[in-house]
Structures are given as C-alpha cells and as structure tokens.
Coordinates of C-alpha atoms in Angstrom, one line a residue:
X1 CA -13.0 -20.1 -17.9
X2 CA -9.5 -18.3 -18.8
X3 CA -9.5 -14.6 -18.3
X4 CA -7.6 -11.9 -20.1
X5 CA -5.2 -10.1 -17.6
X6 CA -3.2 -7.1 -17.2
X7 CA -1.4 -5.8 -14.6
X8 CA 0.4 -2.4 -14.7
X9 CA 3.8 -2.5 -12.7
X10 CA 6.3 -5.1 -11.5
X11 CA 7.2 -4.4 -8.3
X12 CA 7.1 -7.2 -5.8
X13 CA 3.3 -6.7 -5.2
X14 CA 2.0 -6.4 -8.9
X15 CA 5.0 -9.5 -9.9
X16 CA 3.1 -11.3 -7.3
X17 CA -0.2 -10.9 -8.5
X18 CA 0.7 -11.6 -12.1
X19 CA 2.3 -14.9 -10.9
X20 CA -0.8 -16.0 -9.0
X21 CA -3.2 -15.8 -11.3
X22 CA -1.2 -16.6 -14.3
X23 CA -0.6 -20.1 -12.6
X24 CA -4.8 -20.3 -12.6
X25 CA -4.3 -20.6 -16.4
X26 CA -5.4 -17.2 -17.4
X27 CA -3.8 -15.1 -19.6
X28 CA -1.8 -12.4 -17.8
X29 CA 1.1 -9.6 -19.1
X30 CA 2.7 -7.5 -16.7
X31 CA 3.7 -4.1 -17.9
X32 CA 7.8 -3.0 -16.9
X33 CA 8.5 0.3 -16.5
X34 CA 12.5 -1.1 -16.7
X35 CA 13.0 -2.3 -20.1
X36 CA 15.5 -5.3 -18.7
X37 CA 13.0 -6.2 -16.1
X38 CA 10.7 -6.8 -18.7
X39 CA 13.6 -8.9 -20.5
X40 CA 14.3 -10.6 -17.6
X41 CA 10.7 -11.8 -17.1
X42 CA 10.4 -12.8 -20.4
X43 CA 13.3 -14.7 -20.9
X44 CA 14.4 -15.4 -17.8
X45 CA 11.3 -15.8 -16.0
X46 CA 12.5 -14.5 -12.8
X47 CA 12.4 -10.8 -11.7
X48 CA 15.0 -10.6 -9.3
X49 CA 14.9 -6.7 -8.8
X50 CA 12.1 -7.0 -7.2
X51 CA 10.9 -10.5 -5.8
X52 CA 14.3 -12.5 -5.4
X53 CA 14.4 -16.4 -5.6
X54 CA 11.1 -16.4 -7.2
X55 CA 10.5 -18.7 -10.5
X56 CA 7.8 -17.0 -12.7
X57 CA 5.5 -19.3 -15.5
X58 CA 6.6 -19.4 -18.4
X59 CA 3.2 -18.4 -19.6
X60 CA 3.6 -15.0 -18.2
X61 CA 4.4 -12.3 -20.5
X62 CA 6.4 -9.0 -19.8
X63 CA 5.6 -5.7 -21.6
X64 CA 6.8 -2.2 -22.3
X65 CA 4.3 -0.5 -23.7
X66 CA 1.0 0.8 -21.6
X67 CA -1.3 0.4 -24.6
X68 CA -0.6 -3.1 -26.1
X69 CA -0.3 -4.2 -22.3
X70 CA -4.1 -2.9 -21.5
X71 CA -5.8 -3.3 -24.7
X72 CA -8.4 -5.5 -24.8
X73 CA -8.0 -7.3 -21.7
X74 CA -11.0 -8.3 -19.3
X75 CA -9.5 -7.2 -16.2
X76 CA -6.7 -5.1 -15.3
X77 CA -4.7 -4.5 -12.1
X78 CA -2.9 -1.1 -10.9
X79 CA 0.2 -2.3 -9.2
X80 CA 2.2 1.2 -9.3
X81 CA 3.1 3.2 -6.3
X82 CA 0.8 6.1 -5.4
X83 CA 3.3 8.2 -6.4
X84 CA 3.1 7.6 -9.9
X85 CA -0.7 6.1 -9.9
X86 CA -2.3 9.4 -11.5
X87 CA 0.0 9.9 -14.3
X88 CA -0.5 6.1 -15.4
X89 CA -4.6 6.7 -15.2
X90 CA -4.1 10.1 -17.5
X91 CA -2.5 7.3 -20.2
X92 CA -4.9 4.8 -19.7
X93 CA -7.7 7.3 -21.3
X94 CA -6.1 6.7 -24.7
X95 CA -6.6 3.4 -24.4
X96 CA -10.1 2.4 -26.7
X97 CA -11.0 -0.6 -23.9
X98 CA -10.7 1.9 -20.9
X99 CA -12.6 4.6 -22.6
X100 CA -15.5 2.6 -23.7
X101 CA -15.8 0.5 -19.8
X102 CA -14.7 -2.6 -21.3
X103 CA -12.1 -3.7 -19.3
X104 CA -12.7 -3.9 -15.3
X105 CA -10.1 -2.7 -13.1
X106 CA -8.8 -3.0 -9.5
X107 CA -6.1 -1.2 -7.3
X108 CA -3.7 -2.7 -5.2
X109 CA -2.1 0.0 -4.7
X110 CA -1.7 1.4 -1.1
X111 CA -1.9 4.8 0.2
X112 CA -3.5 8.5 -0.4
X113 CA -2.9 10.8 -4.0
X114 CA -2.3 14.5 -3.7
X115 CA -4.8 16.7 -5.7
X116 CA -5.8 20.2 -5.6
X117 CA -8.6 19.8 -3.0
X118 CA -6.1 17.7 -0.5
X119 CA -4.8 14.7 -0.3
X120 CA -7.9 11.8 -1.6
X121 CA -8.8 8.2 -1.2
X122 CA -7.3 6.3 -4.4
X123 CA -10.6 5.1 -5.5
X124 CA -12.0 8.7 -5.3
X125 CA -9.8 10.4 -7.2
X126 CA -9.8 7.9 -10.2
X127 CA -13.9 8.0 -10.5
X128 CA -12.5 11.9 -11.3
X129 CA -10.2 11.0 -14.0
X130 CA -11.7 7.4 -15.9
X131 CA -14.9 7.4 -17.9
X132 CA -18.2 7.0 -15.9
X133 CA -18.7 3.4 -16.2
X134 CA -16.4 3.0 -13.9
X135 CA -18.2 5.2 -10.9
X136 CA -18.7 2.8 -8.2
X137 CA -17.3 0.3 -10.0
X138 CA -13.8 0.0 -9.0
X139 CA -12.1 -2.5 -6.9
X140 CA -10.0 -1.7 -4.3
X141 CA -7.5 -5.2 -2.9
X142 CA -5.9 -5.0 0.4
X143 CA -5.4 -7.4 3.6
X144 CA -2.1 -9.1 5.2
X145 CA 0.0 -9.8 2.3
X146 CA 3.5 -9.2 2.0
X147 CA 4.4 -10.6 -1.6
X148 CA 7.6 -12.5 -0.9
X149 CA 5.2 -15.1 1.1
X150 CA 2.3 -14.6 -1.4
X151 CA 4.8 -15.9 -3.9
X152 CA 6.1 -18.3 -1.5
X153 CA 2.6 -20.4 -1.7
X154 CA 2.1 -19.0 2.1
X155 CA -1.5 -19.1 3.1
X156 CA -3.0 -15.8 3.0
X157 CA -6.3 -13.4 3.2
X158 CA -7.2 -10.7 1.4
X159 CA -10.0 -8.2 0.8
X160 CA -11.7 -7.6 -2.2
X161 CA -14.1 -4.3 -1.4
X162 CA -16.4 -2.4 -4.6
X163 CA -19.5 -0.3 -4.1
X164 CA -20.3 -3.1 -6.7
X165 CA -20.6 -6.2 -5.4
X166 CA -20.7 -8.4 -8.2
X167 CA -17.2 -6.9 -8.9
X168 CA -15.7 -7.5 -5.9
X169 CA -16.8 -10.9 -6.4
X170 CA -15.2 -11.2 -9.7
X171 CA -11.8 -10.4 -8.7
X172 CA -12.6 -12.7 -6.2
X173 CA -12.6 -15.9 -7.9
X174 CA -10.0 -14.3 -10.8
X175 CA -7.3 -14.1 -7.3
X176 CA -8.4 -16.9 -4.6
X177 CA -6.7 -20.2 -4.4
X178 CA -6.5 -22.7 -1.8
X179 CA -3.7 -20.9 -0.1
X180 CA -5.0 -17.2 -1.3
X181 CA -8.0 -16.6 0.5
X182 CA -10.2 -14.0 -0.7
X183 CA -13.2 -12.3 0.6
X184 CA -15.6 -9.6 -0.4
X185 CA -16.1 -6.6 0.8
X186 CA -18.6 -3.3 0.1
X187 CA -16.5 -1.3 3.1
X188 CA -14.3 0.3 0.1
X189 CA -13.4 3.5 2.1
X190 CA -12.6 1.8 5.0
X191 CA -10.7 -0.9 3.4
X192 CA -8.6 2.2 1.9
X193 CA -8.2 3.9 5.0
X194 CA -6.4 0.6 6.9
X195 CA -4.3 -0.2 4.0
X196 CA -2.7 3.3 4.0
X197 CA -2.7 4.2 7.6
X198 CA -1.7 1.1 8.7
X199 CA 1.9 2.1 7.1
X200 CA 2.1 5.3 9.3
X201 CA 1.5 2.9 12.5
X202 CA 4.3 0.7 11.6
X203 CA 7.3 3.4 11.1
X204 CA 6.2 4.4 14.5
X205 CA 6.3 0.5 15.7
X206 CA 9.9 0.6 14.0
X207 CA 11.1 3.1 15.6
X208 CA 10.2 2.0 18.8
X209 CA 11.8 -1.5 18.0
X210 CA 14.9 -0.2 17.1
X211 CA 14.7 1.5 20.6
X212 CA 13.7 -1.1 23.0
X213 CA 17.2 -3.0 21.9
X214 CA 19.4 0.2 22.2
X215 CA 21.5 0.7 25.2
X216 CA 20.2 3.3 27.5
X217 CA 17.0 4.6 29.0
X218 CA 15.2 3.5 26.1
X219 CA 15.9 0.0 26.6
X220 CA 14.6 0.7 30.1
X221 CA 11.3 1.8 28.6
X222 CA 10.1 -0.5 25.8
X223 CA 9.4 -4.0 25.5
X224 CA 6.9 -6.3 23.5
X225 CA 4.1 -4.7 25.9
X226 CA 4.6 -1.5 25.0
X227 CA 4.6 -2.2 21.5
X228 CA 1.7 -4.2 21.7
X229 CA 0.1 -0.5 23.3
X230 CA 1.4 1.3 20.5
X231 CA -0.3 -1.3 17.8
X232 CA -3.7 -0.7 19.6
X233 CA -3.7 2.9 20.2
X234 CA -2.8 2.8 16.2
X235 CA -5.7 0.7 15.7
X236 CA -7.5 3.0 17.0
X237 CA -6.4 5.8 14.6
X238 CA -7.3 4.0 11.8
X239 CA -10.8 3.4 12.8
X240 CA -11.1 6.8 14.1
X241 CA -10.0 8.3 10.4
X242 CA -11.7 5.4 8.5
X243 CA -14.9 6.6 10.3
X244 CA -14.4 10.1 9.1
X245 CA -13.7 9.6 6.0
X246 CA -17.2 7.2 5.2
X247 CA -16.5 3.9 6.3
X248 CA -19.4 2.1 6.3
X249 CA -18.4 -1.0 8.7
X250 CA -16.8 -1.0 12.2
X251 CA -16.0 -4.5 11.5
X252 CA -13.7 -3.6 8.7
X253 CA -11.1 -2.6 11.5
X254 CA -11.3 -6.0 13.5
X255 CA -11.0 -8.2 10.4
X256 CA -7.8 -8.9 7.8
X257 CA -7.7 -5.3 6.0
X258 CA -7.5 -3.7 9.4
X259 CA -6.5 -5.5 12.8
X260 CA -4.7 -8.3 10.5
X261 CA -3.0 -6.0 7.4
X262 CA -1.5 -3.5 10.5
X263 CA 0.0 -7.0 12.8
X264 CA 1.5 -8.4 9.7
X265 CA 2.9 -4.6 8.3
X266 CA 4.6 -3.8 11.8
X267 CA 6.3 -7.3 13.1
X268 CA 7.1 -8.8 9.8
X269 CA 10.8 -8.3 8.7
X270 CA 9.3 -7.6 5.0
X271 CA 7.8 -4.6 6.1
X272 CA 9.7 -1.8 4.4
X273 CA 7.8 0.8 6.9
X274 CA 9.1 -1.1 10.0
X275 CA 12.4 -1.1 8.0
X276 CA 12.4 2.7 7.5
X277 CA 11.6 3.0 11.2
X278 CA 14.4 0.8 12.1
X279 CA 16.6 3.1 10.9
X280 CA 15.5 5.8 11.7
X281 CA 16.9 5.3 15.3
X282 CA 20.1 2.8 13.5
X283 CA 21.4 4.6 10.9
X284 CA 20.3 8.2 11.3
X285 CA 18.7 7.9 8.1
X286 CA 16.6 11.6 8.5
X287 CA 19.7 13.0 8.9
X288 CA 20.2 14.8 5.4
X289 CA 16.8 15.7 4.8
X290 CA 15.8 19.2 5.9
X291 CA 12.3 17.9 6.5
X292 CA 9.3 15.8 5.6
X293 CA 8.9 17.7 2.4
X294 CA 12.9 17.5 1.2
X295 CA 12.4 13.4 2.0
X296 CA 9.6 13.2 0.0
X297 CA 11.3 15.0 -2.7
X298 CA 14.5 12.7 -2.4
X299 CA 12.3 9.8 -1.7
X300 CA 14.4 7.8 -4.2
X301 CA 17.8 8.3 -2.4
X302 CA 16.3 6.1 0.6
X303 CA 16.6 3.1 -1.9
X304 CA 13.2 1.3 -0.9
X305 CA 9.8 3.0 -1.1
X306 CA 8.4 3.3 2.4
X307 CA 4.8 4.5 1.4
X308 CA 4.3 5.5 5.2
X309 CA 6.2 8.8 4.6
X310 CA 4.0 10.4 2.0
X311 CA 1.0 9.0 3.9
X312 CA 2.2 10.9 7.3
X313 CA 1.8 14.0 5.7
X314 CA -1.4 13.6 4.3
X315 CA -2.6 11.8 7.7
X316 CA -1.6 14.8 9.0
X317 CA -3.8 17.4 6.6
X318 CA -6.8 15.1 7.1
X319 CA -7.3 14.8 10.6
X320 CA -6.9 18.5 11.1
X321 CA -9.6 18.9 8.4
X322 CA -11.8 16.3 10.7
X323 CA -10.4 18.0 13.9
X324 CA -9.3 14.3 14.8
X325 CA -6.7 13.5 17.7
X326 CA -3.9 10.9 16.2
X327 CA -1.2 11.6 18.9
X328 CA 0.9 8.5 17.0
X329 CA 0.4 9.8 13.6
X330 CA 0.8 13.1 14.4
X331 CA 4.0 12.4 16.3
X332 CA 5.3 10.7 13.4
X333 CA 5.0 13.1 11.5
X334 CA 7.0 15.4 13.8
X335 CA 9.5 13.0 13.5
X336 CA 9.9 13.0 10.3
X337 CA 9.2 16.6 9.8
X338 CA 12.3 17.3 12.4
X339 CA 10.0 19.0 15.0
X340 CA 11.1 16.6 17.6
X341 CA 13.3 13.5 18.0
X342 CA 11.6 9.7 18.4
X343 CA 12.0 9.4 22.3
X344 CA 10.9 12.5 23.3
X345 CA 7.4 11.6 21.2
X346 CA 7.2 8.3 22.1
X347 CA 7.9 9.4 26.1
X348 CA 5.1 12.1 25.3
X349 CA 2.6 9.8 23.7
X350 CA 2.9 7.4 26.7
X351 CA 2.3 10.1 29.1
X352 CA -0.4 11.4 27.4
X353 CA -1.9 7.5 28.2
X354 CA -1.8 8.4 31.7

C-alpha cells in the first residue's frame, strides 16, 4: 500500500530516510531549509552538501515551504537538529493536518531541548507544544545508523519505540527492508536517553583516541583496552541516567539503541562526535571559545554539528538534579567548559577506577 510521506530536513540523516522509503514506492517530499539543496534534489537528484556520492530517485521531491511539505501527508518525519526542533513544531500548529491528529509523526532527531523547566526528553516536550492526539503517540527512531552506510544499502538495525505500540509498528513496516532492520520498541525514554548520551560518550572516546597515538606519556597510557574501559564505564552512564529519567527496560541498554548505537557512534570514522573529539587534542579546536556556553553559541563556526556539545551541558544539569555520579560525562563537560584539560580528566577518571 503506498504511503504519503514527509520528512522535515535534509541533512544526511533525514536525506537518508527520504531515500529509503521513497525507493519502497511511497510517496515522500523532503523539506530544504537551503533553497539550492532543494534545487539540487529536484533536479539533480543528488544532495551533495550533505550525503556525497549518493544518487537519489527520481520520485523524490524537494520542498521549500513547511506547509505544502506537511499537508496532508500520512506520516511525517522530524529530521532537524535539536537545535532548531522546537521552532519547526511551533509552525507545524498552522498546519490543518497537524492540528486535527491526522498525520502521524516520528523523530529522528537526537539529543535533549532546552525549556524553562530544564533541559527535556524530545518526545516530552513536544506532547507540550502539538495537539493532544498526539500524547503518547509519538515515535521516537534511533539505533546504529550512520546515514552514509544507510544510503550505502549497508545492513542495519534500528529502533522504533511509542507508548503506542501500534505506532511503532507502523513506522516499522513504512522503514524496514531487507537490509534495514527494524524493531519495536515501548522503552521510549530510554531509547531517548541512549541516542543522546551516547554522543557525550564518544567525544570522550575521541579524545582519548587522538591521545593514545600522540607522542608522549599519553601514548604510554592508552590503548584499545583502555578505550574499550571508557566505552563500558559510558555504558554505564547511560543506563544509570536512562533509569532516572523513566526507562522502563534494562534491556534497552544491551540491545541496538544502547550497547550497539554507542559502539557504532565512537569507532566509526562517520561519527562527527568522535571527530570533534579528535580534534580536540589535534587541532586545538576549544581554543577560541571562552567556554561551553561561547561554543554553543558559535556552534556554527565548528563547521559540523557535533550534537554531543549541547548534550554535555544538559547531561550535566540532569544528573545533578538526580544526584547521579557520571565521572565521564561530567569530565567532558569540564573539558569543554575549560575547567581542566583532557589528560588530566582522563588520568583522574582512571584513578578514580582504582
């Protein structure tokens, strides 16, 4: 049965997504916020900003406008960075298709949102903002799935968690393939809590990465074993916050969204938060920022979008609200805060182990 499709930014993930199930033989737009990505995809059928050496069907069309990208459609897909996630759900409620629960929606979007009671669970904070229908009704998509192997035809799982499980059976079918394995979930605060956390983990696996290689005592220090120690112990944050925060499964942390979404996000080279960490210790890449607060302001002068920054400091406000001990993610957070340097935390967080 063809489905009516939308999916709200073309970034590598949301391209992706659009690609995948527009080769299914539904009928899927992708909404641009640039006006020649949108070109591009249309005429082109390539999006090169943001998924390189990537051919795109034919069949998928690109849009510029919010409205006649949503309206109407059966299912609809929020692709944008967390960032800019809140301002896009304030336009959806002009949208006749939203407001009357018409058109079902899931978030692929990784990460925490800022509001004035604290930083929130994505899924929380838009049951605030959309019309009721949608309460316990969202989606939320996550697992081990960097998009330039998605694209790639590379065999991959994901998680498809709702407090409605006929939903997250929906998207379900509407995404899995025989290379895109798909599998539902009820677990959606946990399945949150991995995907965003799991970012924090791997700018601290960069870092120490980029330091095992680099002449000195570092090199002396670190090794594959010792980042295989760091992984774990950051396993363990996750779990420990997801638990917190109403995770409903311990399993959720042993399976793709947790144990398999945090391998793939720290060793892969497409990981932008390993990337960030990377150079962090290679190119001094802190080193005009005043602190975590001037980064995230400037954010856009880094030239990639490492979601692991923002979700540092709101790791940090949330397990001091659950009086949690997260020596890694706190340590980041140092880091990137300018409170200390990355040897000195990583030779303190290893001594803590003692």
């Amino acid at each position: 049965m063809r489905s009516t499709v939308a999916v709200l930014g073309a970034g590598a993930w949301g391209t992706t997504v659009a690609k995948v199930i527009a080769e299914k033989g539904h009928d899927v737009v992708i909404w641009c916020y640039e006006k020649e990505t949108a070109e591009e995809i249309n005429s082109k059928h390539t999006n090169e900003r943001f998924l390189p050496g990537v051919a795109l069907p034919a069949e998928l069309r690109a849009l510029c406008s919010v409205e006649e990208a949503v309206s109407g459609r059966e299912y609809l897909f929020l692709a944008l960075p967390s960032l800019f996630l809140l301002d896009m759900i304030k336009q959806l409620l002009t949208v006749q298709s939203i407001r009357e629960g018409h058109t079902s929606i899931a978030v692929i979007t990784k990460g925490f949102l800022e509001t004035s009671s604290g930083p929130t669970l994505i899924l929380d904070t838009l049951e605030d903002y959309l019309p009721g229908f949608y309460r316990k009704s969202l989606v939320y998509i996550a697992g081990p799935s960097h998009a330039e192997e998605v694209a790639r035809g590379k065999i991959t799982g994901l998680i498809s968690a709702s407090r409605n499980p006929k939903n997250a059976i929906r998207f379900r079918y509407l995404l899995k393939s025989s290379r895109l394995l798909v599998f539902a979930s009820t677990d959606v605060q946990g399945v949150q809590v991995a995907a965003a956390v799991k970012n924090v983990i791997a700018i601290a696996f960069g870092i120490m990465d980029a330091l095992k290689t680099k002449p000195g005592e570092a090199e002396k220090l670190f090794g594959d074993n010792t980042e295989s120690l760091l992984l774990a112990a950051g396993l363990n944050e996750i779990q420990i916050l997801g638990m917190a925060m109403g995770a409903t499964h311990r399993e959720t942390f042993s399976s793709i969204s947790g144990v398999g979404d945090l391998d793939v996000t720290c060793r892969s080279v497409f990981g932008r938060n390993r990337r960030f960490g990377r150079e962090i210790v290679e190119k001094n890449i802190l080193e005009p920022f005043r602190d975590l607060d001037d980064l995230l302001k400037h954010i856009g002068e880094i030239g990639y979008l490492p979601e692991g920054a923002a979700a540092a400091k709101y790791v940090r406000i949330l397990s001091e609200k659950h009086r949690l001990k997260m020596p890694i993610s706190d340590g980041l957070y140092q880091i990137l805060n300018k409170e200390t340097r990355p040897l000195e935390f990583l030779q303190s967080f290893l001594k803590s182990m003692e």
